Short mmCIF file of C-alpha atoms in Angstrom, two decimals:
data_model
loop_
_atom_site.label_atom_id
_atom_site.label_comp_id
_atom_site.label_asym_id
_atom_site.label_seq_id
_atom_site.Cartn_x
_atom_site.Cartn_y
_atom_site.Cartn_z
CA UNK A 19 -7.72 -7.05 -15.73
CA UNK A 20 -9.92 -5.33 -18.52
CA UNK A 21 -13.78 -5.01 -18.36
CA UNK A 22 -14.28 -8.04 -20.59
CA UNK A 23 -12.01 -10.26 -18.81
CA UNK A 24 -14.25 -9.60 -15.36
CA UNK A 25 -17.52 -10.05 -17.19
CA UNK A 26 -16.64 -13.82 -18.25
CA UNK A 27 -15.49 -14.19 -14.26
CA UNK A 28 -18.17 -12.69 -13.27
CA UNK A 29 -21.01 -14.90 -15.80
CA UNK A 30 -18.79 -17.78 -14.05
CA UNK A 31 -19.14 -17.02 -10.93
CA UNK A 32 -22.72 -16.46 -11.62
CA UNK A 33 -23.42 -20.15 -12.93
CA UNK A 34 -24.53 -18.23 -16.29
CA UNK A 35 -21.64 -20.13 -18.64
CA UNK A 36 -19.99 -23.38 -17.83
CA UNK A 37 -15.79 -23.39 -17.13
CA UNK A 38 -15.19 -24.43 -20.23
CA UNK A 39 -16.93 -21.36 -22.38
CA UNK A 40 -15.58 -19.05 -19.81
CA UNK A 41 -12.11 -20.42 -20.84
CA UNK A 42 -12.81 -20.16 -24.49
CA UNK A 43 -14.41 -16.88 -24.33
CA UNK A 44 -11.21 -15.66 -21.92
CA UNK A 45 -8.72 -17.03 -25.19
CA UNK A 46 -11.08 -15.18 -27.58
CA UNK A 47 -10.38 -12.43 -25.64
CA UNK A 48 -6.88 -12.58 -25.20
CA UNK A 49 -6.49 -12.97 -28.68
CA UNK A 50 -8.21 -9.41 -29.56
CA UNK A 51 -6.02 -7.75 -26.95
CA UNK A 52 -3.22 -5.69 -28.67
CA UNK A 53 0.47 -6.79 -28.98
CA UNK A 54 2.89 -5.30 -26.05
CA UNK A 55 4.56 -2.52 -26.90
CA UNK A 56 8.43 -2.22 -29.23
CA UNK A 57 9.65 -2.99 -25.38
CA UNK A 58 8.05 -6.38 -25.47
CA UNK A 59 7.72 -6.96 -21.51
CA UNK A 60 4.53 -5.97 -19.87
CA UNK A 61 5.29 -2.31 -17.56
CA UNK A 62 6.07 -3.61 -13.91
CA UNK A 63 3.38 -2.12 -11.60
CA UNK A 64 5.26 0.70 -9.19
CA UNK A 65 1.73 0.85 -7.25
CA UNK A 66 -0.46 -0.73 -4.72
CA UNK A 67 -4.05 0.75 -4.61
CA UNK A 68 -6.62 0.53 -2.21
CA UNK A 69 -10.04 2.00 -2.97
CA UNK A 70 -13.22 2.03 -0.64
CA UNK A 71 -16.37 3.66 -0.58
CA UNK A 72 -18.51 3.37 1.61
CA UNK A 73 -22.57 4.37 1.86
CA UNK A 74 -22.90 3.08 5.46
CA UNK A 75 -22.04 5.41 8.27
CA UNK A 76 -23.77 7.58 10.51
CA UNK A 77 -22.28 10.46 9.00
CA UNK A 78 -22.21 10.14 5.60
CA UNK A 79 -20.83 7.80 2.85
CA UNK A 80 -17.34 7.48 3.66
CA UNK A 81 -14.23 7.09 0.82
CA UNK A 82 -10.47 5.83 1.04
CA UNK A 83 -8.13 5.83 -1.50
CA UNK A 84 -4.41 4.68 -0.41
CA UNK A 85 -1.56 5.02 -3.09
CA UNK A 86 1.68 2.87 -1.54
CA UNK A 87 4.99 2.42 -3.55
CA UNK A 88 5.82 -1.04 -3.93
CA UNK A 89 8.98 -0.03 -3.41
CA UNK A 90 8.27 1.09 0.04
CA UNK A 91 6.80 -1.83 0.92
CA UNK A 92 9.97 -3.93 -0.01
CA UNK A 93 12.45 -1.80 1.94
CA UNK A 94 9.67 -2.02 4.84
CA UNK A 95 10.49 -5.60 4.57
CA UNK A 96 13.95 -5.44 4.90
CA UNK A 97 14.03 -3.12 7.71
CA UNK A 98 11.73 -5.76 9.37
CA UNK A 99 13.99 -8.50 8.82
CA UNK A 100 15.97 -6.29 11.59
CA UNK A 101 13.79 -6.88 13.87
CA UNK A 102 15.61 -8.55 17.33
CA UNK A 103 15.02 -12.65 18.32
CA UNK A 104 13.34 -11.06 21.41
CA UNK A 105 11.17 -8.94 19.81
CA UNK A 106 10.02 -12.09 17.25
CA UNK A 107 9.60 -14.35 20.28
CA UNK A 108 7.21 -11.90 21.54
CA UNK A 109 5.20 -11.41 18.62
CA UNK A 110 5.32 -15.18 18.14
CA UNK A 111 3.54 -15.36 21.64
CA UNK A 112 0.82 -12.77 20.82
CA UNK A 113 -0.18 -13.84 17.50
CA UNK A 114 0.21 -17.59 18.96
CA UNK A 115 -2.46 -15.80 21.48
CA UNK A 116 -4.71 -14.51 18.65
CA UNK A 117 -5.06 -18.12 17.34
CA UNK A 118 -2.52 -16.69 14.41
CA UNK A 119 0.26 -19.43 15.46
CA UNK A 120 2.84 -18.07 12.81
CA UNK A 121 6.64 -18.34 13.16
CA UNK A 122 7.83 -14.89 12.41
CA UNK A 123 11.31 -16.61 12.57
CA UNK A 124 10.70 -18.91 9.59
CA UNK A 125 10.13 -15.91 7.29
CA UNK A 126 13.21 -15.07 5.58
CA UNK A 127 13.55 -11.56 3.87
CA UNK A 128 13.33 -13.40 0.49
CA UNK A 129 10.28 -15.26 0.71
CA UNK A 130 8.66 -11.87 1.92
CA UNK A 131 10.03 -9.96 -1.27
CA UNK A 132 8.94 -12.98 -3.50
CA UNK A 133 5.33 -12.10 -1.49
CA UNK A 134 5.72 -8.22 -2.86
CA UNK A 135 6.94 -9.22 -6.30
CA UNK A 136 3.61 -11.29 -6.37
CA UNK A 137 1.55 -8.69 -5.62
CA UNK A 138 1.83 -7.43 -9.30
CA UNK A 139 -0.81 -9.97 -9.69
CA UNK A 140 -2.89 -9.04 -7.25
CA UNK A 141 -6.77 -7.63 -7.80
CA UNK A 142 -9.12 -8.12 -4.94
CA UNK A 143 -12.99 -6.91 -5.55
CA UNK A 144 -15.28 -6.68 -3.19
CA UNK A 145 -18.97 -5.83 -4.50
CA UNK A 146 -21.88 -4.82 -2.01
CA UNK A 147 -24.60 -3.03 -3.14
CA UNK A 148 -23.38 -0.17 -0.54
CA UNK A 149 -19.82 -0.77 0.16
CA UNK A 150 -17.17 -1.25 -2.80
CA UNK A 151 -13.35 -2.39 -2.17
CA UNK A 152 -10.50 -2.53 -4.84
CA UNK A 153 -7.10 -3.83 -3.93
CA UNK A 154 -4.91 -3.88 -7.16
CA UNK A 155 -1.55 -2.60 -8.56
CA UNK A 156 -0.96 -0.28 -11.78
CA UNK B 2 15.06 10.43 -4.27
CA UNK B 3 14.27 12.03 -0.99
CA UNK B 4 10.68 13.50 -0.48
CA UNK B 5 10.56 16.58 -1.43
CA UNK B 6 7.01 17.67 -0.87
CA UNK B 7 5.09 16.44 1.89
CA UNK B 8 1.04 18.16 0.95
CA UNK B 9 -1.32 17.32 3.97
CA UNK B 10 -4.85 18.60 3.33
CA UNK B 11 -7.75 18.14 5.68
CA UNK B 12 -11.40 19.57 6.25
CA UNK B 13 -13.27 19.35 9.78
CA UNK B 14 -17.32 18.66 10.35
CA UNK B 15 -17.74 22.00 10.45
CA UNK B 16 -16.47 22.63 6.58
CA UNK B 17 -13.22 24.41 7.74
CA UNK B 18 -10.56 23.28 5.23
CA UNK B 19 -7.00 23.18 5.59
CA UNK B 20 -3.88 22.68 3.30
CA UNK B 21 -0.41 22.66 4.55
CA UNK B 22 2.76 22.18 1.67
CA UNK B 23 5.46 21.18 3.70
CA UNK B 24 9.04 21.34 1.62
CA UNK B 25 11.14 18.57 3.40
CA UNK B 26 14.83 19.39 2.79
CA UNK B 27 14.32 23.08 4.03
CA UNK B 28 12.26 21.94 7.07
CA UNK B 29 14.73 18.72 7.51
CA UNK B 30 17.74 21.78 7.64
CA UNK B 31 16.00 23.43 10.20
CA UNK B 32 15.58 20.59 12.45
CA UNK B 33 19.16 19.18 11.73
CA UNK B 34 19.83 19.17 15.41
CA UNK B 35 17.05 17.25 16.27
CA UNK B 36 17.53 14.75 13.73
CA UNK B 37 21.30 14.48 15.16
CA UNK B 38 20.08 13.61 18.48
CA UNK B 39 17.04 11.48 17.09
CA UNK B 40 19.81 9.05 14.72
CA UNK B 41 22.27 9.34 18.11
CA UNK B 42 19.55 7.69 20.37
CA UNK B 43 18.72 5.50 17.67
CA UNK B 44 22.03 4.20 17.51
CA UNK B 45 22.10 3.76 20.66
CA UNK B 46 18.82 1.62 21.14
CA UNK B 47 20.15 -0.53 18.42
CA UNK B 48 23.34 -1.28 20.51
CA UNK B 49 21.16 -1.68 23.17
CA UNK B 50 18.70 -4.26 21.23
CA UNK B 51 21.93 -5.91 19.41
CA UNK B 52 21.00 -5.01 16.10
CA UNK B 53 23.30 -3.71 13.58
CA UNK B 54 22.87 0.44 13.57
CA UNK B 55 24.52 0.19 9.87
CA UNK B 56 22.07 -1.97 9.13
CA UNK B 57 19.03 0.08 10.48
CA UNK B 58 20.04 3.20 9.15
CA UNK B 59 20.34 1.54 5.40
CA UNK B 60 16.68 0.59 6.18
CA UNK B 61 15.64 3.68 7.30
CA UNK B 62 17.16 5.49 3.97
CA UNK B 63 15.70 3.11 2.24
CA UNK B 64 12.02 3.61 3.16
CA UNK B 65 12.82 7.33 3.48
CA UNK B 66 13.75 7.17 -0.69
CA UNK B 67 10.85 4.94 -1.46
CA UNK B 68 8.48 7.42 0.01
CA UNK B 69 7.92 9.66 -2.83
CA UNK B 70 4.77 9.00 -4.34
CA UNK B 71 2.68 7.37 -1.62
CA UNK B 72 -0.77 8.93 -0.60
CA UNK B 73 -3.14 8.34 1.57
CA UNK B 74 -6.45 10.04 1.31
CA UNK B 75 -9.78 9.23 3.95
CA UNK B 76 -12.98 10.80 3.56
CA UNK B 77 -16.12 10.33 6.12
CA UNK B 78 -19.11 12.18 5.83
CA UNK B 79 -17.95 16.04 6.48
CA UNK B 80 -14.13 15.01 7.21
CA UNK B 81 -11.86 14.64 4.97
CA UNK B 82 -8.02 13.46 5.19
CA UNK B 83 -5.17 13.99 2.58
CA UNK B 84 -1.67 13.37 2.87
CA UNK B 85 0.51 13.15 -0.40
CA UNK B 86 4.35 12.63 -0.57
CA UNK B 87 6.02 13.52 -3.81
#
């Protein structure tokens, strides 16, 4: 998402414009945005980034910054889809304990790699006047 | 590809830094026998937990491939945490 793009969300979100000039502003916008490339598709993201930083903490501001493959994540999901029936039971039981009541059962390996493929989309932002969080792929 | 570099690089409260460049095939080599034992018992335990060793190992490869390229890196206050697979 480019700069202008999160201003207009962020006027939005703000009450300061209505839906509908957000939405004419984001088209105006879109339109200035320069053609893709001779390849024509958008560049797949390979990345998932997390960013924090942090100025609470006893002792000091504190920072992470996680590069993962999203590659690795999708053959992490296929070497879960090992896991045994009696191994899924129990973690069925737990999370039913944690007031998670989840079927790990139901969750084939394809829905879970359509959940990865979607995470091209993802951008999370998390704004604190001490603490700021980025969750996005590139 | 395999890793090839593994760079872990750390510094301690007191300001003492550390950096360690570890080359994976060459150390992998070393430990071959190990690693034998370590895929034997794992074949085992996957006999023992009915699930398909073929089908483990693939998995295994395949996160080992996708590694390259992941980093992690942690800083609070004085301590600071970098590991960094290429």
């Amino acid at each position: 998402m480019n700069e202008e793009r999160r201003q207009i969300l962020q006027m939005l979100a703000e009450n300061r414009i209505t839906a509908d000039e957000a939405e004419r502003l984001l088209d105006a916008v879109g339109r200035e945005l320069p053609e893709p490339g001779p390849g024509g598709a958008k560049a797949r993201p390979k990345y998932l980034r997390v960013i924090m930083n942090s100025e609470e903490g006893d002792e000091g501001p504190s920072k992470i910054n996680i590069r993962v493959p999203l590659r690795l994540l999708r053959a992490g999901v296929r070497l879960a889809s090992l896991m045994p029936p009696v191994a899924i039971t129990r973690a069925n039981e737990e999370l039913a304990r944690a007031g998670v009541p989840i079927d790990l059962a139901e969750l084939k390996p394809q829905q879970l790699e359509e959940l990865v493929d979607a995470l091209d989309e993802l951008t999370f932002d998390l704004d604190d006047p001490r603490n700021t969080m980025r969750v996005f792929c590139e | 590809m395999i890793p090839q570099l593994v760079t872990v690089r750390w510094r301690r409260p007191t300001g003492h830094r550390r950096r360690a460049w570890i080359p994976v095939v060459p150390v992998a080599l070393v430990l071959s026998p190990l690693l034998l034992l370590a895929v034997l018992g794992g074949v085992v335990a996957c006999l023992v937990f009915r699930i398909s060793p073929t089908g483990a190992l693939v998995g295994v490869a395949r996160v080992l491939w996708a590694l390259p390229g992941t980093r992690f890196e942690m800083e609070y206050g004085r301590t600071a945490v970098l590991v960094s697979v290429r």
